Short mmCIF file of C-alpha atoms in Angstrom, two decimals:
data_model
loop_
_atom_site.label_atom_id
_atom_site.label_comp_id
_atom_site.label_asym_id
_atom_site.label_seq_id
_atom_site.Cartn_x
_atom_site.Cartn_y
_atom_site.Cartn_z
CA MET Z 26 -22.67 138.88 8.35
CA LEU Z 27 -20.37 137.79 11.17
CA TYR Z 28 -23.29 137.93 13.58
CA ASP Z 29 -25.34 135.60 11.37
CA TYR Z 30 -22.56 133.02 11.24
CA ILE Z 31 -21.36 133.07 14.84
CA VAL Z 32 -23.97 134.57 17.18
CA GLY Z 33 -27.16 134.10 15.18
CA PRO Z 34 -27.56 130.31 15.59
CA PHE Z 35 -27.23 130.54 19.37
CA ALA Z 36 -29.43 133.64 19.64
CA GLU Z 37 -32.26 132.27 17.48
CA PHE Z 38 -32.49 128.60 18.46
CA ASP Z 39 -33.01 127.23 21.94
CA PHE Z 40 -31.55 123.81 21.06
CA MET Z 41 -28.29 125.47 19.99
CA ARG Z 42 -28.06 127.33 23.30
CA ARG Z 43 -28.65 124.11 25.21
CA ALA Z 44 -26.00 122.33 23.16
CA LEU Z 45 -23.57 125.18 23.76
CA VAL Z 46 -24.07 125.06 27.54
CA GLY Z 47 -23.64 121.28 27.42
CA VAL Z 48 -20.36 121.31 25.49
CA LEU Z 49 -18.97 124.16 27.59
CA ALA Z 50 -19.75 122.19 30.77
CA LEU Z 51 -18.12 119.11 29.25
CA GLY Z 52 -15.03 121.13 28.35
CA VAL Z 53 -14.70 122.63 31.82
CA GLY Z 54 -15.02 119.25 33.53
CA ALA Z 55 -13.22 116.97 31.11
CA GLY Z 56 -10.31 119.29 30.24
CA PRO Z 57 -8.42 118.99 33.57
CA ILE Z 58 -9.17 115.25 33.77
CA GLY Z 59 -7.65 114.78 30.33
CA VAL Z 60 -4.46 116.51 31.45
CA LEU Z 61 -4.17 114.20 34.48
CA MET Z 62 -4.79 111.15 32.30
CA MET Z 63 -2.06 112.29 29.94
CA LEU Z 64 0.35 112.69 32.86
CA ARG Z 65 -0.50 109.16 33.99
CA ARG Z 66 0.03 107.78 30.45
CA MET Z 67 -3.60 106.63 30.46
CA SER Z 68 -4.73 108.29 27.23
CA LEU Z 69 -5.81 105.03 25.58
CA ALA Z 70 -7.21 103.75 28.86
CA GLY Z 71 -9.72 106.60 28.70
CA ASP Z 72 -11.00 105.28 25.38
CA ALA Z 73 -11.34 101.79 26.85
CA MET Z 74 -13.26 103.10 29.86
CA ALA Z 75 -15.55 105.14 27.62
CA HIS Z 76 -16.58 102.00 25.77
CA ALA Z 77 -16.89 100.14 29.06
CA ILE Z 78 -19.86 102.37 29.93
CA LEU Z 79 -21.86 100.94 27.03
CA PRO Z 80 -23.11 97.64 28.58
CA GLY Z 81 -24.37 99.40 31.71
CA ALA Z 82 -26.12 102.05 29.65
CA ALA Z 83 -27.56 99.27 27.48
CA VAL Z 84 -28.94 97.46 30.55
CA GLY Z 85 -30.54 100.72 31.65
CA PHE Z 86 -31.97 101.10 28.16
CA LEU Z 87 -33.43 97.58 28.26
CA ALA Z 88 -34.98 98.24 31.66
CA ALA Z 89 -36.42 101.72 31.06
CA GLY Z 90 -35.81 102.77 27.46
CA LEU Z 91 -34.01 106.06 26.81
CA ASN Z 92 -34.35 107.05 30.46
CA LEU Z 93 -31.69 109.46 31.67
CA TRP Z 94 -31.17 108.10 35.17
CA ALA Z 95 -31.41 104.42 34.26
CA MET Z 96 -28.74 104.80 31.59
CA THR Z 97 -26.61 107.05 33.80
CA ILE Z 98 -26.61 104.68 36.78
CA GLY Z 99 -26.01 101.69 34.50
CA GLY Z 100 -23.11 103.44 32.79
CA MET Z 101 -21.52 104.45 36.09
CA VAL Z 102 -21.79 100.93 37.51
CA ALA Z 103 -20.29 99.44 34.34
CA GLY Z 104 -17.49 102.03 34.23
CA PHE Z 105 -16.47 101.44 37.84
CA THR Z 106 -16.69 97.67 37.37
CA VAL Z 107 -14.38 97.70 34.38
CA ALA Z 108 -11.89 100.13 35.94
CA ILE Z 109 -11.66 98.18 39.19
CA GLY Z 110 -11.86 94.79 37.46
CA ALA Z 111 -9.01 95.58 35.06
CA GLY Z 112 -6.85 96.76 37.95
CA ALA Z 113 -7.64 93.63 39.95
CA VAL Z 114 -6.78 91.35 37.01
CA ALA Z 115 -3.51 93.19 36.47
CA ARG Z 116 -2.55 92.81 40.14
CA ALA Z 117 -3.65 89.18 40.46
CA THR Z 118 -1.99 87.98 37.23
CA GLN Z 119 1.02 88.79 35.09
CA MET Z 120 -1.10 90.73 32.61
CA LYS Z 121 -0.39 94.44 32.21
CA GLU Z 122 -3.22 96.82 33.10
CA ASP Z 123 -3.46 98.21 29.56
CA ALA Z 124 -3.96 94.70 28.16
CA ALA Z 125 -6.62 93.97 30.77
CA LEU Z 126 -8.40 97.20 29.88
CA ALA Z 127 -8.24 96.31 26.19
CA ALA Z 128 -9.88 92.94 26.88
CA PHE Z 129 -12.62 94.53 29.00
CA TYR Z 130 -13.11 97.24 26.38
CA LEU Z 131 -13.64 94.83 23.49
CA VAL Z 132 -16.04 92.62 25.44
CA SER Z 133 -17.94 95.67 26.76
CA LEU Z 134 -18.35 97.23 23.33
CA ALA Z 135 -19.65 94.03 21.75
CA LEU Z 136 -21.96 93.28 24.70
CA GLY Z 137 -23.36 96.81 24.76
CA VAL Z 138 -24.14 96.86 21.03
CA LEU Z 139 -25.78 93.42 21.34
CA LEU Z 140 -27.96 94.49 24.29
CA VAL Z 141 -29.15 97.68 22.59
CA SER Z 142 -29.89 95.75 19.39
CA LEU Z 143 -32.09 93.25 21.28
CA ARG Z 144 -34.76 95.85 21.94
CA GLY Z 145 -33.92 99.09 20.20
CA SER Z 146 -33.86 100.21 16.61
CA ASN Z 147 -30.93 101.46 14.56
CA VAL Z 148 -31.87 104.98 15.67
CA ASP Z 149 -31.54 103.96 19.32
CA LEU Z 150 -28.17 102.36 18.61
CA LEU Z 151 -26.94 105.52 16.89
CA HIS Z 152 -28.19 107.55 19.86
CA VAL Z 153 -26.14 105.43 22.27
CA LEU Z 154 -23.02 105.30 20.10
CA PHE Z 155 -22.91 108.89 18.86
CA GLY Z 156 -25.06 110.88 21.31
CA THR Z 157 -27.56 113.66 20.68
CA VAL Z 158 -25.87 116.91 21.67
CA LEU Z 159 -28.47 118.96 19.76
CA ALA Z 160 -31.33 117.31 21.67
CA LEU Z 161 -30.22 117.87 25.26
CA ASP Z 162 -33.21 118.35 27.57
CA ASP Z 163 -33.23 120.08 30.95
CA PRO Z 164 -32.50 116.97 33.10
CA THR Z 165 -29.60 115.90 30.87
CA LEU Z 166 -28.17 119.41 30.81
CA LEU Z 167 -28.47 119.63 34.60
CA LEU Z 168 -26.68 116.30 34.94
CA ILE Z 169 -23.78 117.42 32.72
CA VAL Z 170 -23.43 120.74 34.55
CA SER Z 171 -23.59 118.95 37.92
CA ILE Z 172 -20.81 116.56 36.85
CA ALA Z 173 -18.64 119.50 35.81
CA SER Z 174 -19.31 121.24 39.15
CA ILE Z 175 -18.48 118.11 41.16
CA THR Z 176 -15.31 117.64 39.12
CA LEU Z 177 -14.10 121.18 39.82
CA LEU Z 178 -14.91 120.83 43.53
CA VAL Z 179 -13.03 117.53 43.89
CA LEU Z 180 -10.08 118.89 41.92
CA ALA Z 181 -9.93 121.94 44.17
CA VAL Z 182 -9.84 119.76 47.28
CA LEU Z 183 -7.53 116.97 46.04
CA TRP Z 184 -5.41 118.75 43.43
CA ARG Z 185 -2.03 118.28 45.12
CA PRO Z 186 -2.37 114.53 45.86
CA LEU Z 187 -3.92 113.94 42.42
CA VAL Z 188 -0.97 115.60 40.69
CA MET Z 189 1.57 113.84 42.89
CA GLU Z 190 -0.16 110.49 42.35
CA SER Z 191 0.03 111.15 38.60
CA VAL Z 192 3.71 112.08 38.61
CA ASP Z 193 5.24 109.93 41.38
CA PRO Z 194 2.76 107.58 43.10
CA GLY Z 195 5.56 105.80 44.97
CA PHE Z 196 6.65 109.02 46.67
CA LEU Z 197 3.06 109.87 47.58
CA ARG Z 198 2.60 106.46 49.21
CA SER Z 199 5.81 106.94 51.20
CA VAL Z 200 4.81 110.32 52.67
CA SER Z 201 1.01 110.10 52.84
CA ARG Z 202 -1.94 107.75 52.98
CA ALA Z 203 -3.76 109.80 50.36
CA GLY Z 204 -2.53 107.65 47.46
CA ALA Z 205 -5.33 105.08 47.33
CA PRO Z 206 -8.17 107.56 48.04
CA SER Z 207 -6.77 109.90 45.40
CA HIS Z 208 -6.60 107.13 42.84
CA LEU Z 209 -10.19 106.08 43.54
CA ALA Z 210 -11.35 109.70 43.40
CA PHE Z 211 -9.59 110.12 40.06
CA LEU Z 212 -11.22 106.99 38.61
CA ALA Z 213 -14.58 108.27 39.85
CA LEU Z 214 -14.04 111.61 38.10
CA VAL Z 215 -13.03 109.85 34.88
CA VAL Z 216 -16.16 107.69 34.93
CA LEU Z 217 -18.41 110.64 35.80
CA ASN Z 218 -17.09 112.79 32.97
CA LEU Z 219 -17.30 109.91 30.51
CA VAL Z 220 -20.93 109.37 31.53
CA GLY Z 221 -21.62 113.07 30.98
CA GLY Z 222 -19.90 112.93 27.62
CA PHE Z 223 -21.83 109.79 26.77
CA HIS Z 224 -25.17 111.59 26.98
CA ALA Z 225 -23.98 114.35 24.65
CA LEU Z 226 -21.52 112.64 22.30
CA GLY Z 227 -22.16 108.90 22.74
CA THR Z 228 -19.76 106.20 23.86
CA LEU Z 229 -17.62 106.34 20.71
CA LEU Z 230 -16.83 110.05 20.94
CA ALA Z 231 -17.14 110.89 24.67
CA VAL Z 232 -13.41 110.52 25.32
CA GLY Z 233 -12.58 112.93 22.49
CA MET Z 234 -13.50 116.01 24.53
CA MET Z 235 -11.31 114.70 27.32
CA MET Z 236 -8.12 113.70 25.53
CA LEU Z 237 -7.73 115.72 22.30
CA PRO Z 238 -7.67 119.16 24.01
CA ALA Z 239 -5.24 117.92 26.66
CA ILE Z 240 -2.89 116.42 24.06
CA ALA Z 241 -3.08 119.56 21.93
CA ALA Z 242 -2.34 121.78 24.93
CA ARG Z 243 0.85 119.79 25.62
CA PHE Z 244 2.47 121.36 22.55
CA TRP Z 245 2.02 124.86 23.95
CA SER Z 246 3.24 124.65 27.53
CA ARG Z 247 5.16 122.52 30.03
CA GLU Z 248 3.63 124.20 33.08
CA LEU Z 249 0.78 122.19 34.60
CA THR Z 250 -1.58 125.04 35.46
CA THR Z 251 -1.21 126.50 31.99
CA LEU Z 252 -1.85 123.05 30.50
CA VAL Z 253 -5.13 122.78 32.38
CA TRP Z 254 -6.31 126.23 31.29
CA LEU Z 255 -5.32 125.60 27.67
CA SER Z 256 -7.03 122.21 27.69
CA VAL Z 257 -10.28 123.75 28.96
CA LEU Z 258 -10.03 126.59 26.44
CA ILE Z 259 -9.43 124.22 23.51
CA ALA Z 260 -12.24 121.91 24.65
CA CYS Z 261 -14.77 124.74 25.01
CA GLY Z 262 -13.66 126.38 21.76
CA SER Z 263 -13.87 123.07 19.90
CA GLY Z 264 -17.36 122.49 21.26
CA ALA Z 265 -18.65 125.91 20.23
CA LEU Z 266 -16.96 125.90 16.82
CA GLY Z 267 -18.04 122.31 16.17
CA LEU Z 268 -21.67 123.27 16.81
CA LEU Z 269 -21.37 126.13 14.33
CA VAL Z 270 -19.78 123.87 11.73
CA SER Z 271 -22.57 121.36 12.23
CA TYR Z 272 -25.27 124.04 11.97
CA HIS Z 273 -23.95 125.69 8.80
CA SER Z 274 -22.85 122.53 6.96
CA GLY Z 275 -25.53 120.07 8.08
CA VAL Z 276 -23.04 117.45 9.31
CA PRO Z 277 -23.65 115.56 12.59
CA SER Z 278 -22.74 117.71 15.57
CA GLY Z 279 -20.82 115.13 17.65
CA PRO Z 280 -18.30 114.19 14.95
CA ALA Z 281 -17.99 117.87 13.97
CA ILE Z 282 -16.99 118.80 17.53
CA ILE Z 283 -14.39 116.04 17.76
CA LEU Z 284 -13.01 116.84 14.29
CA VAL Z 285 -12.57 120.49 15.29
CA ALA Z 286 -10.68 119.30 18.39
CA GLY Z 287 -8.65 117.08 16.07
CA GLY Z 288 -7.90 120.13 13.94
CA ALA Z 289 -6.64 121.93 17.05
CA TYR Z 290 -4.37 118.94 17.69
CA VAL Z 291 -2.98 119.05 14.11
CA LEU Z 292 -2.29 122.79 14.39
CA SER Z 293 -0.59 122.22 17.74
CA VAL Z 294 1.61 119.48 16.28
CA LEU Z 295 2.65 121.82 13.48
CA PHE Z 296 3.03 125.15 15.28
CA GLY Z 297 3.25 124.39 19.02
CA PRO Z 298 6.39 125.90 20.57
CA VAL Z 299 6.91 122.86 22.84
CA GLY Z 300 7.96 120.09 20.47
CA GLY Z 301 5.99 121.25 17.44
CA LEU Z 302 7.33 120.33 14.00
CA LEU Z 303 7.84 123.78 12.50
CA PRO Z 304 9.44 125.41 15.59
CA ARG Z 305 11.93 122.53 15.69
CA LEU Z 306 12.97 123.35 12.12
CA VAL Z 307 13.75 126.97 12.97
CA PRO Z 308 17.48 127.34 13.71
CA ARG Z 309 18.19 128.37 17.28
CA ARG Z 310 20.99 130.60 18.51
CA HIS Z 311 23.79 128.70 20.17
CA LEU Z 312 24.51 129.33 23.83
CA GLU Z 313 27.20 131.91 24.36
CA ALA Z 314 29.58 132.02 27.26
#
């Protein structure tokens, strides 16, 4: 019985195994990036950058249809353009960077939907907005796994400056010249992982696998390494459980995965030992001399 519910779908169906590999790769790559974004107070910026990918992907769609590399390159170009453009506007004017990102995000979302609608059908629009995690082919799966591998490699090389740039960028600039390269490398990793998430979950849900596990993990630990491991574990677990929920209930797989991650966040808010609601209600022993 337990086998039929948990192992059976992945053992019997090739598309479920592909989807599982895809969401596990997304969890491994996006989990640590989500933790760094949370440390930088850029949680909402991730959502804005995810939507910023849409116009580039739409241009790729107009040029070559649902072509993997055309949409990937278009999404990466659009993501980098918005990230760098918002930062440039914030530095050249009195506008805060979050407000600049919000403006770019709204324009990008509207422009992307308009471009897809010019040539594609409602099915194509749904594909771009919500992804097709149950229809991942070999090239798309290879792209997602490659992005996760590149992410882990860059994190291994630049972990210390990335963390320092997240916590105290002023100090990093005063003792090293690695500040600007680290920031650019971090933006590149964010865009890459959002592009990978876009192919599986669409532009509207791609950031969910990045931010929800990281935010949920924050209620269980204050130690950075533990946060990263917990974020990856929650992301991968949410992906696998979301696929099972989708398979057994017939609901769309992308929203199911993000809702499971949202459930992990709710449980963390309630029961997490670091700032959770219920542990705060439990009386603590007073310090004794």
